[in-house]
Coordinates of C-alpha atoms in Angstrom, one line a residue:
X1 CA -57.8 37.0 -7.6
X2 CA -55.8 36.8 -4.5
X3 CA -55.2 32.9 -4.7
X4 CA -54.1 34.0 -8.3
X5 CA -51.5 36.2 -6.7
X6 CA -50.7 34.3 -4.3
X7 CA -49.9 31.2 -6.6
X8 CA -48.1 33.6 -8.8
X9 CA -46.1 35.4 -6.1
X10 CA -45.5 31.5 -4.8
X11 CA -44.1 30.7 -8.7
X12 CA -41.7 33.3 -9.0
X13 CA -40.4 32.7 -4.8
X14 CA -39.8 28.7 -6.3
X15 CA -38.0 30.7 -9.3
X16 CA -35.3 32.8 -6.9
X17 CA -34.8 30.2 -4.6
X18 CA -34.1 27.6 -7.3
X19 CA -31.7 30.0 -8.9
X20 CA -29.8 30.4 -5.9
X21 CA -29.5 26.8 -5.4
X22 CA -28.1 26.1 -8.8
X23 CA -26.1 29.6 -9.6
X24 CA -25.1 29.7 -6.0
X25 CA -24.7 33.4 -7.1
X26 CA -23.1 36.1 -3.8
X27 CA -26.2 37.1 -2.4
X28 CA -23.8 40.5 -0.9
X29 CA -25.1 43.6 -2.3
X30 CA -21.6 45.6 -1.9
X31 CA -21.0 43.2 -4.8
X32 CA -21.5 43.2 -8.5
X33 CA -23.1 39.8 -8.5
X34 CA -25.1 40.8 -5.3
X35 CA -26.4 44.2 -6.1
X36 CA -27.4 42.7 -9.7
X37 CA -29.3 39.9 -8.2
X38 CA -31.5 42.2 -5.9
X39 CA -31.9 44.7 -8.3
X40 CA -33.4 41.8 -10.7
X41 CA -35.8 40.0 -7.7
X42 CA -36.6 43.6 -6.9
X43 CA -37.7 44.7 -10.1
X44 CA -39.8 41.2 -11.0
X45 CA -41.7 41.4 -7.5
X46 CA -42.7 45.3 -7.5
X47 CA -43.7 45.5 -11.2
X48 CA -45.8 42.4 -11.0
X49 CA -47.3 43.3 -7.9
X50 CA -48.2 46.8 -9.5
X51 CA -49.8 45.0 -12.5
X52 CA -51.9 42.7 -9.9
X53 CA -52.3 46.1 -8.2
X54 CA -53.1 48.9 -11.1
X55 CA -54.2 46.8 -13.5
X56 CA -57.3 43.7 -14.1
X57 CA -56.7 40.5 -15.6
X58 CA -59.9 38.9 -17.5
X59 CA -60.1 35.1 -18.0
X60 CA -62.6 36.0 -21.3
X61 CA -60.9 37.4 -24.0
X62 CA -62.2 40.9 -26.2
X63 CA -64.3 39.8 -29.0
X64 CA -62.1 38.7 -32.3
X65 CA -58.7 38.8 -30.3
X66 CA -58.3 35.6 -30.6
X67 CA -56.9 35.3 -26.9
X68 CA -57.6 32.9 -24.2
X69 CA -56.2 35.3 -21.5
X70 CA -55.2 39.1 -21.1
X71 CA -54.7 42.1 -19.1
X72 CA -56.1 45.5 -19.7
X73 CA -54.2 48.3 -18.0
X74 CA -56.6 51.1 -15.9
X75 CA -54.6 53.5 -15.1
X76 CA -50.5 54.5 -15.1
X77 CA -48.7 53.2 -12.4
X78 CA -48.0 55.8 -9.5
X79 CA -45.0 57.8 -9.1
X80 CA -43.7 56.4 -5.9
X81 CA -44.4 52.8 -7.5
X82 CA -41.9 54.1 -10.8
X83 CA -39.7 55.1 -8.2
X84 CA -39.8 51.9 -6.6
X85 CA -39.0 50.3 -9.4
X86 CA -36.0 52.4 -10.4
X87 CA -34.6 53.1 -7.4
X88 CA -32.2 50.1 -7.2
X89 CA -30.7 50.4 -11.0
X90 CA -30.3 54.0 -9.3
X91 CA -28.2 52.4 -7.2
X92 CA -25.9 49.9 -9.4
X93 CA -25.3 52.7 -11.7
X94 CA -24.3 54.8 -8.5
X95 CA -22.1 52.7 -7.2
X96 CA -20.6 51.3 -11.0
X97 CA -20.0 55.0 -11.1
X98 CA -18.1 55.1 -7.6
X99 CA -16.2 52.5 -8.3
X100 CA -14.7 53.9 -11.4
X101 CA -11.0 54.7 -11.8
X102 CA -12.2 58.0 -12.4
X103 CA -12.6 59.1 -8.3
X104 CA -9.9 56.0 -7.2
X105 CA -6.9 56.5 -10.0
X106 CA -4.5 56.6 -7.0
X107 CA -5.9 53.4 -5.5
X108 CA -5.5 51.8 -8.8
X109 CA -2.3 52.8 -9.2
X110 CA -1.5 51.5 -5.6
X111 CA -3.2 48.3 -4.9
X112 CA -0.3 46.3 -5.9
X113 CA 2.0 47.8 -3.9
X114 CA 5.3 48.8 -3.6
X115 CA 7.9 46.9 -5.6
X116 CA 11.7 46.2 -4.2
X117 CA 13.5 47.1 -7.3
X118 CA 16.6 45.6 -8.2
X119 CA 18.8 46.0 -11.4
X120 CA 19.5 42.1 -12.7
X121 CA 23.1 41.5 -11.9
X122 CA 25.1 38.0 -11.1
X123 CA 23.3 37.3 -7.9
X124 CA 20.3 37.4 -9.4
X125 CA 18.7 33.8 -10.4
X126 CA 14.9 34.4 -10.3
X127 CA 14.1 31.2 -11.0
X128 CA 15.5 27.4 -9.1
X129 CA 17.1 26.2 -11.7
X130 CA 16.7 22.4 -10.4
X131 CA 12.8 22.6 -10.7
X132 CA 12.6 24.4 -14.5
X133 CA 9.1 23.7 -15.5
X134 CA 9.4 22.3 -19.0
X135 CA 5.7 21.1 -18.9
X136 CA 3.5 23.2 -19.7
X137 CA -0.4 23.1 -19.3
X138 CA -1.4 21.6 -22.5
X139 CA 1.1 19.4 -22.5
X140 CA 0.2 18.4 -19.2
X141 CA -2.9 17.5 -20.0
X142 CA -1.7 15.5 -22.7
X143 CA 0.3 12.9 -20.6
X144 CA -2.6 12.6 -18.5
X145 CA -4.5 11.8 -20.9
X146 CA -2.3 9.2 -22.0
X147 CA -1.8 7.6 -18.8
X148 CA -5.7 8.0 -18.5
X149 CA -5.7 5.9 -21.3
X150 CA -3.9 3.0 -19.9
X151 CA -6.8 2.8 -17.3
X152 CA -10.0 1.6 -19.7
X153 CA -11.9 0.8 -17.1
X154 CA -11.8 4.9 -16.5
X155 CA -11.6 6.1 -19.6
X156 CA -15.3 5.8 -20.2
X157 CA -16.5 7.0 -16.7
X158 CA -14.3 10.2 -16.6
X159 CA -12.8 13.1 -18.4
X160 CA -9.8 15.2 -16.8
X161 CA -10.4 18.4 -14.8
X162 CA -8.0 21.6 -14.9
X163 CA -4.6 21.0 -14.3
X164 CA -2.9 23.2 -11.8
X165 CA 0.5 23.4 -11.2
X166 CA 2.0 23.6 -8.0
X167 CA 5.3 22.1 -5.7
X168 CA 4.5 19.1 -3.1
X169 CA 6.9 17.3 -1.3
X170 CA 10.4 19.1 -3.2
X171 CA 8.5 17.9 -6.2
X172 CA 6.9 20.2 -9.0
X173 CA 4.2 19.2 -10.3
X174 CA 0.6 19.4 -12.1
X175 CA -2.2 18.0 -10.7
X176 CA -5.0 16.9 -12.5
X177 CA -8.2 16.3 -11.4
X178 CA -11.1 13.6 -12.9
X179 CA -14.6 14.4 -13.0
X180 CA -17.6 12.5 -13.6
X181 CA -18.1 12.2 -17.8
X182 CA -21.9 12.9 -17.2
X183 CA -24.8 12.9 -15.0
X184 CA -25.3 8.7 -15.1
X185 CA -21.5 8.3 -14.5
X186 CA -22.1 10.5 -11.2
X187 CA -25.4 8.8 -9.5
X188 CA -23.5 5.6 -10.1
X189 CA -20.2 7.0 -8.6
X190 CA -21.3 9.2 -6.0
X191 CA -18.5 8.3 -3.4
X192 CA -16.7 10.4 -6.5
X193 CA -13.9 10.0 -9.3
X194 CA -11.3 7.1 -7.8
X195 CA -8.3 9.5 -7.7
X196 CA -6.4 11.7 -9.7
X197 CA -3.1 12.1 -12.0
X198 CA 0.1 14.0 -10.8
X199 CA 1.8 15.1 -14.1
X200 CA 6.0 16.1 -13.2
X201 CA 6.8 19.2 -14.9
X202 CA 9.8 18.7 -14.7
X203 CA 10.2 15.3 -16.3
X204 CA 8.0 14.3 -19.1
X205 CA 8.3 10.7 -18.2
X206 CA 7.0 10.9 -14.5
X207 CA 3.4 10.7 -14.8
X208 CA 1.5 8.7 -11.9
X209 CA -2.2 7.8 -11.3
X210 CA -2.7 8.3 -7.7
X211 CA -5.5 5.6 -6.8
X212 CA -7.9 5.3 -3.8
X213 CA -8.5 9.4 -3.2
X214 CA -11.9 10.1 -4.7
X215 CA -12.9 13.6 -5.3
X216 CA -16.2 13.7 -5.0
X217 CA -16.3 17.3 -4.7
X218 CA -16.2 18.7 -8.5
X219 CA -16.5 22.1 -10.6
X220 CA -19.3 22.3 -12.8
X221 CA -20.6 18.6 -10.8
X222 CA -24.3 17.8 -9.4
X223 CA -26.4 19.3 -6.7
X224 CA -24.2 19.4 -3.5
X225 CA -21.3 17.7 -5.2
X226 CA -20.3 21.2 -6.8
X227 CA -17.7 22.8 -5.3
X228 CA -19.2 26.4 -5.7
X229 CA -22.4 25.2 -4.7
X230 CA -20.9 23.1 -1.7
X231 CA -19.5 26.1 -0.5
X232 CA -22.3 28.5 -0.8
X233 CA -24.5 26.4 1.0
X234 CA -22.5 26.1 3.7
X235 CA -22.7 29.3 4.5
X236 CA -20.9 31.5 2.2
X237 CA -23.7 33.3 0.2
X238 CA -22.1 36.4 0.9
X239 CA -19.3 35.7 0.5
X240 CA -16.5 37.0 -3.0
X241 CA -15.2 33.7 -4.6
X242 CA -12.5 33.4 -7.1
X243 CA -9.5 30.8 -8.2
X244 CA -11.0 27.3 -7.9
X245 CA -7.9 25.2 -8.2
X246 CA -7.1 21.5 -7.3
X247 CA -4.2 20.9 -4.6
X248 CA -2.7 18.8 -2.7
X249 CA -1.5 18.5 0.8
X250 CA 2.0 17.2 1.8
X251 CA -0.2 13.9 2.2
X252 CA -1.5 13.9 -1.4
X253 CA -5.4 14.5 -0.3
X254 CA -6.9 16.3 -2.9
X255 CA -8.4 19.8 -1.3
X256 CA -9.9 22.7 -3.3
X257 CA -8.7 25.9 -2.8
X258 CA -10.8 28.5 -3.2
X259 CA -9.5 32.4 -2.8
X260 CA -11.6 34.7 -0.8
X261 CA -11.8 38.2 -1.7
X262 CA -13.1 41.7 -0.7
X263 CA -13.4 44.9 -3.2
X264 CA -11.6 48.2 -2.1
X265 CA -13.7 50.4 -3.7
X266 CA -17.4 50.1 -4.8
X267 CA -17.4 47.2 -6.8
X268 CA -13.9 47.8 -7.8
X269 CA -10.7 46.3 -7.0
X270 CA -10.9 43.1 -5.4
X271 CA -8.7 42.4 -2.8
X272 CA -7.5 38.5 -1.8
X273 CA -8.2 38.3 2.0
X274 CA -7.8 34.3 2.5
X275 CA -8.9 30.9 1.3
X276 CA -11.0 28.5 1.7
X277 CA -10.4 24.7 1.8
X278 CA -13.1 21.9 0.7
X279 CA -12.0 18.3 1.4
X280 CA -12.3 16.9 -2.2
X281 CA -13.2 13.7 -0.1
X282 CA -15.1 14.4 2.7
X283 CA -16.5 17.5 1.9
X284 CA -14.9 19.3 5.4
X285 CA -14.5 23.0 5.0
X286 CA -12.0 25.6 6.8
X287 CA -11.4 28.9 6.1
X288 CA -8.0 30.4 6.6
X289 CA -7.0 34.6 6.5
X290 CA -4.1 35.7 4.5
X291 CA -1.9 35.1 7.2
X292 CA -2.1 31.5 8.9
X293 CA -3.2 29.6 5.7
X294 CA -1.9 26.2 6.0
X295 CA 2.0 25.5 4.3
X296 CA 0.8 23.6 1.6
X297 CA -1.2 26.4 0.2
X298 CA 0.8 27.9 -3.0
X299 CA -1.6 30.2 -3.8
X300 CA -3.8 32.9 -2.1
X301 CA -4.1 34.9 -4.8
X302 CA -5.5 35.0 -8.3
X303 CA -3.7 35.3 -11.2
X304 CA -5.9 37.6 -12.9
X305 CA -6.1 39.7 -9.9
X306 CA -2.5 39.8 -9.9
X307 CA -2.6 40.8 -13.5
X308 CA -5.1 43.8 -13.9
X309 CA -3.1 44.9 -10.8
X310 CA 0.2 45.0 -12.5
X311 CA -1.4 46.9 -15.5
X312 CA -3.4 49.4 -13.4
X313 CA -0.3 50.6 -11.7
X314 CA 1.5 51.2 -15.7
X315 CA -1.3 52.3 -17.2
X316 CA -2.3 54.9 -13.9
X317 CA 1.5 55.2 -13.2
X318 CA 1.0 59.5 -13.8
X319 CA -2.9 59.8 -13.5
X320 CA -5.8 59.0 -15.8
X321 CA -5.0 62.0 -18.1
X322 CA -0.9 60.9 -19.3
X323 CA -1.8 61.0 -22.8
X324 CA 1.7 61.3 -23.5
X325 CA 1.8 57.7 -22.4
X326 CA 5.2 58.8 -20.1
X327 CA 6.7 56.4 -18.0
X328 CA 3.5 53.9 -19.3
X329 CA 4.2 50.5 -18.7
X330 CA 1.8 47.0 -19.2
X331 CA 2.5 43.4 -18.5
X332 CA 3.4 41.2 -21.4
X333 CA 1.1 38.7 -23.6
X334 CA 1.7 36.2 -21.4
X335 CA 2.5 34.7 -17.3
X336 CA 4.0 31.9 -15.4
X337 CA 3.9 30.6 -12.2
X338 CA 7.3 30.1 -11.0
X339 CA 8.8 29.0 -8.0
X340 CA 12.2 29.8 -5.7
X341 CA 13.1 29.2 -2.5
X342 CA 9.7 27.2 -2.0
X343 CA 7.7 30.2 -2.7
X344 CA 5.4 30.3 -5.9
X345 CA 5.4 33.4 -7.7
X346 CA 3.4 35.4 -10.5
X347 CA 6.6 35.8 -13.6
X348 CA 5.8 38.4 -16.5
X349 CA 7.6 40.6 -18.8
X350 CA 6.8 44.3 -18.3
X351 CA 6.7 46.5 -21.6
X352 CA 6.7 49.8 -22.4
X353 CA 3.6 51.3 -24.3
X354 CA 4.3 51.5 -27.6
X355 CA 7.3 49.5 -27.9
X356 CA 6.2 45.8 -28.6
X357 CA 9.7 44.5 -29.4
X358 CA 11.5 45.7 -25.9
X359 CA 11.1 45.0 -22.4
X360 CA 11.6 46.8 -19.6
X361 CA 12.1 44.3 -16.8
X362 CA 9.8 41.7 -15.4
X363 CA 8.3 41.4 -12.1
X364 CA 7.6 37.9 -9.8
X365 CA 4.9 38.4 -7.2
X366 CA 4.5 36.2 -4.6
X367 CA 1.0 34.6 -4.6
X368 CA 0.3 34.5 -1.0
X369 CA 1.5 37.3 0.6
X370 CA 1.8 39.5 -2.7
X371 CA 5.0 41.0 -2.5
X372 CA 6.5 42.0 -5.2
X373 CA 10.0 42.3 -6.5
X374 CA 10.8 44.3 -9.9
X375 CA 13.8 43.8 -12.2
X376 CA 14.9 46.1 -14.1
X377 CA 16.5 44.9 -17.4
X378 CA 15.8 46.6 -21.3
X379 CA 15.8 43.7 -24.0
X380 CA 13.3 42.0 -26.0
X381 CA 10.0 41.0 -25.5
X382 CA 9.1 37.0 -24.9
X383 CA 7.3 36.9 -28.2
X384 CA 10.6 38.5 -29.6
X385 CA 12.5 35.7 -28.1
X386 CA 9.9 33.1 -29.1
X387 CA 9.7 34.3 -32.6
X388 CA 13.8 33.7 -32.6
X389 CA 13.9 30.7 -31.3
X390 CA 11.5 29.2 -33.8
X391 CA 13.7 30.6 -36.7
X392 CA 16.7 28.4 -35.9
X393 CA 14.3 25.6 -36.3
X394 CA 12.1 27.3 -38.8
X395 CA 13.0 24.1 -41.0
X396 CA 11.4 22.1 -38.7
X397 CA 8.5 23.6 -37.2
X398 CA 8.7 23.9 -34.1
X399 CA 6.8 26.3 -31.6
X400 CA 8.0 27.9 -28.7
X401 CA 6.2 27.9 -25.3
X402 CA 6.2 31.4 -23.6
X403 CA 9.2 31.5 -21.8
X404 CA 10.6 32.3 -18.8
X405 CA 14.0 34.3 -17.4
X406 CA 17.0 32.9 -16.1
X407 CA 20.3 33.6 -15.1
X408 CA 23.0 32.2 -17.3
X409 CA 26.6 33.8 -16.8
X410 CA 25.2 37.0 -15.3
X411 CA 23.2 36.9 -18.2
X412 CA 19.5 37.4 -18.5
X413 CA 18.4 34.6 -20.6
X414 CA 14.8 33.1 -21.7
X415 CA 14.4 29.8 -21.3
X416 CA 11.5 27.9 -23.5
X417 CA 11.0 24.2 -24.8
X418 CA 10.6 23.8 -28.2
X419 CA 7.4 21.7 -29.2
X420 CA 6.4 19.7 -32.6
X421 CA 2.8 19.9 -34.0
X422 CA 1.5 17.2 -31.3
X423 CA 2.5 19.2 -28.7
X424 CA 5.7 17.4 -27.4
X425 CA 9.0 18.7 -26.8
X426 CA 11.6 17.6 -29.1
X427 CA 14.2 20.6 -28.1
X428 CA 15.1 23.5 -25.4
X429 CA 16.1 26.8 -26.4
X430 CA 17.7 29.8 -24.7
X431 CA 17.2 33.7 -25.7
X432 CA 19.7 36.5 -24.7
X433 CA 17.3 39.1 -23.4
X434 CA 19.4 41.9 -24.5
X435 CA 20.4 40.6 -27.6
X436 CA 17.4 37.9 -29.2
X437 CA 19.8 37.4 -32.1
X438 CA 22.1 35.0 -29.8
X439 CA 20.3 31.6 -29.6
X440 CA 21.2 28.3 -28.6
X441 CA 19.1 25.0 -28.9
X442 CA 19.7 21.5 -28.2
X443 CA 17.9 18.3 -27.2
X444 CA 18.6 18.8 -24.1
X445 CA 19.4 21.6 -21.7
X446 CA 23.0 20.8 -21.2
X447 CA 23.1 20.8 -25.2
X448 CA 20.7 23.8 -25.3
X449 CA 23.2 25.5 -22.9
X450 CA 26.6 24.9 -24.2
X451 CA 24.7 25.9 -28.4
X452 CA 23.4 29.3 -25.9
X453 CA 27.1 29.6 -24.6
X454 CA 29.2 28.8 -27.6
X455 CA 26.8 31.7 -29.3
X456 CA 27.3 34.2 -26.6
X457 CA 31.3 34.0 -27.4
X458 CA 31.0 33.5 -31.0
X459 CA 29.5 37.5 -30.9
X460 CA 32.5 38.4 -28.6
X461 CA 30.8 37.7 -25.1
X462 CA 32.5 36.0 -22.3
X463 CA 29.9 34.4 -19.6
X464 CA 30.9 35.0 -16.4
X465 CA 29.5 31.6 -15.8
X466 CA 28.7 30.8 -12.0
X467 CA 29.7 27.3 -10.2
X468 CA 26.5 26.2 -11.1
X469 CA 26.8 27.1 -14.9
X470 CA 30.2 26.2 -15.4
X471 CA 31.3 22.5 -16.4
X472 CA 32.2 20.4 -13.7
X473 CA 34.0 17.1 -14.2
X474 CA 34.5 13.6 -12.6
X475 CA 36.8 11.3 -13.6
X476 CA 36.2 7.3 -12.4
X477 CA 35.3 3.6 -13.3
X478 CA 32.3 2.7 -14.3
X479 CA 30.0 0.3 -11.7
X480 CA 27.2 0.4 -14.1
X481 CA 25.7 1.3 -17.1
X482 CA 22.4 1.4 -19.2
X483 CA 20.6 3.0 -21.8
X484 CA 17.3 4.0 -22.6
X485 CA 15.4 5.8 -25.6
X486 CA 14.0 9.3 -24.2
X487 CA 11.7 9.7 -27.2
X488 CA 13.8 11.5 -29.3
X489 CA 17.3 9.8 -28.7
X490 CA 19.2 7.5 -26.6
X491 CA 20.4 8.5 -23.1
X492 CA 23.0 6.6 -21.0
X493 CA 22.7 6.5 -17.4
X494 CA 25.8 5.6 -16.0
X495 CA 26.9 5.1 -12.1
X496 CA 30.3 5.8 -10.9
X497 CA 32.2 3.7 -8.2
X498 CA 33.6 6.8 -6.7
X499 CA 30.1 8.2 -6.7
X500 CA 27.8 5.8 -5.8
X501 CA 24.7 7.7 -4.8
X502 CA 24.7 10.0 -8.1
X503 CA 23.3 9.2 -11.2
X504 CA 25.1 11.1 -14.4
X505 CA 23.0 10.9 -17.8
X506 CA 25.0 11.1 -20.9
X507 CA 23.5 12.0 -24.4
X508 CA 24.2 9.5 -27.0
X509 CA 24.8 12.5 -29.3
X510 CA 28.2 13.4 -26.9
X511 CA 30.7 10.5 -27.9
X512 CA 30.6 7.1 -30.2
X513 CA 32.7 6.0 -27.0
X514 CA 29.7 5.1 -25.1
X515 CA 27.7 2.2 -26.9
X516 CA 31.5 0.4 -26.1
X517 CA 32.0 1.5 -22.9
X518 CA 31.5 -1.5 -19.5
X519 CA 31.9 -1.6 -16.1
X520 CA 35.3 -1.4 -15.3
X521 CA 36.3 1.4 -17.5
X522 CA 37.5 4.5 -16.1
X523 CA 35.6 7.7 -17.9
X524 CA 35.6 11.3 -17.1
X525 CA 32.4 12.9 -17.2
X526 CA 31.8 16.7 -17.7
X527 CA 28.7 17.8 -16.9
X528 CA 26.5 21.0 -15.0
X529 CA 25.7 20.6 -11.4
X530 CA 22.1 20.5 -10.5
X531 CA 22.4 21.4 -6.5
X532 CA 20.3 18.9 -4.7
X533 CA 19.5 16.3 -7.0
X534 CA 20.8 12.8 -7.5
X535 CA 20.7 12.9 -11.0
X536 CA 23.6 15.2 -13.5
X537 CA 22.8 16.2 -17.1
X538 CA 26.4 15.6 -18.2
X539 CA 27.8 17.8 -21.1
X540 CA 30.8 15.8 -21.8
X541 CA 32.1 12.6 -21.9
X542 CA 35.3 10.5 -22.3
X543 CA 36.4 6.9 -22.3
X544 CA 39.9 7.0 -21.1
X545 CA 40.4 3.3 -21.9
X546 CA 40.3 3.6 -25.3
X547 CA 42.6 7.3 -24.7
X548 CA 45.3 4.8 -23.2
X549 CA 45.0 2.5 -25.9
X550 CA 45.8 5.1 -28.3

C-alpha cells in the first residue's frame, strides 16, 4: 500500500510540475490565477490522501461487478479533513468577495485618475497630423502578407504574428512578427524566424522585410522558446503578466515587451507597475519600473486595463446605487492608439448612458505614465460618423474604419479611410463631430479635405482654417517630373527648381495640364503644409505656360 501511495502521490507531483512548465501559470496566491492553482493542487492532494487514508482499495473485485479494481469507503471522512478540504475555496470566495466593487466603489471610480479637462477649441490638435495612421490592423496584416508572399522560400516555414503598432525612428509603423508554421518548422529553425516585416501606417506602399534579426523568442512557441514560458522560468512565477507585444528598439532588434502588473484590491484592479523586456534574439531579460523604462518603450500599459478603467470611473461616477444613471458616462465601441508629440496615447469617444447617437468628449491617455487629458465636446458618436460616411458612398460599398478626431478649422472632425470588400483603402473621409450630416470624401486627404471644407461652407460655416489647414502656394519651374499609378489613380511627383529638397505630389484628378507639363515650365502649386516632411499633398495645380499662351 504505501509504494501504491507513493507512486500515486509521485504521478500527480509529475502532473503539477508538468503543468507549471507548459501553462507557466502565476504561482502568487494574492492572484486570481495563483490562489486558483493552490486551491486546485490543494484539493487533489488532501482528498486523495484521505481516500488512501479513510478508505481500502482491493485489487479483487466483489463477486459479479464486473471490475478489475475498486475502493470501498469505511467510514466518513473526518471533520477537520472536510475542513481541510474546504478551507481554501473558503478563501477564493473570500477574497472574490473582497475584491468586489461592492466594499472599493471609490477605488474603482479613482484608479484612473484625475483627468485635465479642456473644452476643444483652436489650439487643440489631439492628434500629429503628419503621422495619421491610415493603416489599420487588418490591413496591416494584409500587406505583410503580400510582401510575405514575395519571399517563397518563407512562405511555407512561417505564418505572421500580431501586428503592433508603434513610432521608431520619426516613423509610424506596425511591426509584424513571424513565427514558426509548426512544430517541424521550429526544430529545424531553432536559431528562430529570419526577421520580421515593418508595415508604414502611414503609407500603404512602404512595406519592408527586415532580414537577418531572428526571433526566436515566440508566443504560443516550443518549450523555452515561448515567451510566457521564457519569462516564467526565469524567475517570474509570481509574477502578474499582461500585454505581450512585439517592438522595436531605435536599432530595429526585435524585444518583447511584456507589462508587469499588481492588483489594488483583492484580486481586483490591476495596476501596471513596469515592463519587462525579452531579447527576441538572445533571449536577455530586464525588467524596468514605470519610471526609467527605456525611450523606445511606447507602451507600459494595457489597453484593456486602460479601458475597464475609463468605464469604472462612468459607470461608479456617483456610487454603485445611481440608478438614475446621472452624470453616467462609458467609453465608446471602439479605441486607437494615437500618437503626438512622440507620446502614444489610448483615443476613445466617451458617451453618455443611454444616448448611443451623441458623444460627450473623448479622452487620450498616455500609455506609460497614464495621464489623462479629457475633452469635452457634445456631437455624434464614431459609429454615427461611420454610418455617414458610408452613405455618401453607399453606391459603392465601402466601409469605414473606426475613426479618429482631429482638428480641422477649430473644428472637431473624424477622420476614417474608406475601404472596399478586400480590405483596401480606395478613399478618406471626414465627419463634423457636431454635425455628422457635413461629410467630405476624396481619394485623397487633400481631396477628402477640401470635399470636408467646401461642405462645412455650403451649410453656412466658415473654417477658421489654421496655417497648417489653409492652402499654401508655390509658384516655379519645373526641374523634374514623373508619374506613378497609386492603385486607384495616377499621382505626379513633381520637383521644383526653387525648391529642391521638397517633393510636391499632384493628383491626376486636379488638372488635364499635367500629362503636358516638362521641365522648364513654370507652375504654381497649391497645396496643405505637412510640417516636417519632404513630401506636400498639393490641392491645386496650374500650368502657367499654357495661362500665357492664352
Amino acid at each position: 500500500m504505501k509504494k501504491v501511495k507513493a507512486i500515486l502521490f509521485s504521478l500527480i507531483t509529475l502532473f503539477v510540475l508538468g503543468y507549471i512548465f507548459f501553462e507557466a501559470p502565476n504561482l502568487n496566491p494574492l492572484y486570481a490565477e495563483g490562489a486558483m492553482f493552490y486551491c486546485a493542487v490543494v484539493t487533489i492532494y488532501v482528498l486523495v490522501w484521505a481516500l488512501l487514508k479513510f478508505g481500502t482499495f482491493t485489487l479483487q473485485s466483489p463477486e459479479n461487478s464486473g471490475r478489475a479494481f475498486n475502493y470501498v469507503q469505511e467510514r466518513h471522512f473526518p471533520k477537520w479533513v472536510k475542513v481541510l478540504l474546504a478551507a481554501p475555496w473558503v478563501f477564493f470566495v473570500a477574497m472574490l468577495i473582497g475584491s468586489s466593487v461592492l466594499f472599493h466603489w471609490t477605488t474603482f471610480r479613482d484608479q484612473l485618475g484625475q483627468a485635465q479637462i479642456t473644452e476643444f477649441s483652436s489650439d487643440v490638435q489631439p492628434v500629429d497630423v503628419s503621422q495619421l495612421p491610415i493603416v489599420d490592423r487588418k490591413l496591416a496584416l494584409k500587406l505583410a502578407d503580400k510582401k510575405l508572399g514575395e519571399r517563397q522560400s518563407l512562405g511555407s516555414q512561417v505564418v505572421l504574428g500580431e501586428p503592433t503598432i508603434q513610432r521608431v525612428d520619426g516613423k509610424l509603423i506596425w511591426a509584424v512578427p513571424l513565427h514558426h508554421s509548426g512544430i517541424f518548422k521550429w526544430l529545424t529553425n531553432l536559431q528562430g524566424t529570419p526577421g520580421y516585416i515593418v508595415v508604414s501606417a502611414t503609407n500603404v506602399k512602404d512595406v519592408e522585410y527586415v532580414d537577418g534579426k531572428y526571433v526566436k523568442y515566440q508566443t504560443d512557441s516550443y518549450l523555452l522558446n515561448d515567451v510566457k514560458r521564457k519569462i516564467r522560468m526565469s524567475g517570474y512565477l509570481f509574477e502578474g503578466l499582461a500585454d505581450y507585444s512585439f517592438e522595436l528598439d531605435d536599432s530595429g532588434q526585435p524585444y518583447w515587451v511584456v507589462s508587469t502588473y499588481r492588483n489594488q484590491r483583492g484580486f481586483s484592479l490591476p495596476e501596471a507597475t513596469g515592463v519587462i523586456l525579452l531579447n527576441a534574439t538572445t533571449g536577455e531579460i530586464s525588467r524596468y519600473h514605470i519610471g526609467n523604462v527605456p525611450e523606445w518603450v511606447d507602451r507600459v500599459q494595457p489597453e484593456d486595463f486602460i479601458i475597464n478603467q475609463i468605464n469604472n470611473q462612468g459607470q461608479y461616477v456617483h456610487g454603485i446605487f445611481n440608478f438614475s444613471d446621472k452624470d453616467k458616462f462609458r467609453s465608446s465601441e471602439g479605441h486607437m492608439i494615437v500618437y503626438n508629440n512622440d507620446r502614444c496615447y489610448l483615443f476613445t469617444g466617451l458617451t453618455s448612458v443611454g444616448q448611443d447617437d451623441s458623444t460627450i468628449g473623448y479622452v487620450m491617455v498616455d500609455m506609460v505614465d497614464k495621464s489623462v487629458r479629457r475633452y469635452v465636446m457634445n456631437g455624434a458618436t464614431e459609429n454615427a460618423a461611420m454610418s455617414s460616411a458610408q452613405g455618401k458612398v453607399q453606391n459603392l460599398r465601402y466601409t469605414a474604419t473606426f475613426p479618429l478626431i482631429i482638428n480641422v478649422g477649430s473644428e472637431p472632425t473624424y477622420f476614417m479611410t474608406l475601404k472596399d470588400d478586400e480590405g483596401l483603402i480606395k478613399q478618406y473621409a471626414m465627419v463634423s463631430v457636431t454635425d455628422y450630416s457635413i461629410v467630405g470624401t476624396g481619394e485623397t486627404v487633400p481631396d477628402a479635405m477640401r470635399d470636408y471644407q467646401q461642405a462645412m461652407k455650403n451649410v453656412g460655416m466658415r473654417p477658421n482654417l489654421s496655417e497648417t489647414d489653409q492652402a499654401l502656394s508655390i509658384t516655379g519651374t519645373v526641374l523634374r517630373i514623373a508619374s506613378e499609378f497609386n492603385g486607384t489613380s495616377t499621382e505626379y511627383k513633381l520637383i521644383l527648381a526653387e525648391a529642391k529638397d521638397m517633393i510636391y505630389l499632384v493628383d491626376a484628378s486636379l488638372s488635364d495640364e499635367l500629362a503636358l507639363t516638362q521641365p522648364g515650365d513654370r507652375v504654381k502649386i497649391e497645396y496643405y503644409q505637412n510640417p516636417g516632411s519632404s513630401t506636400q499633398a498639393a490641392s491645386g495645380f496650374d500650368n502657367l505656360e499654357f495661362s500665357q499662351a492664352a
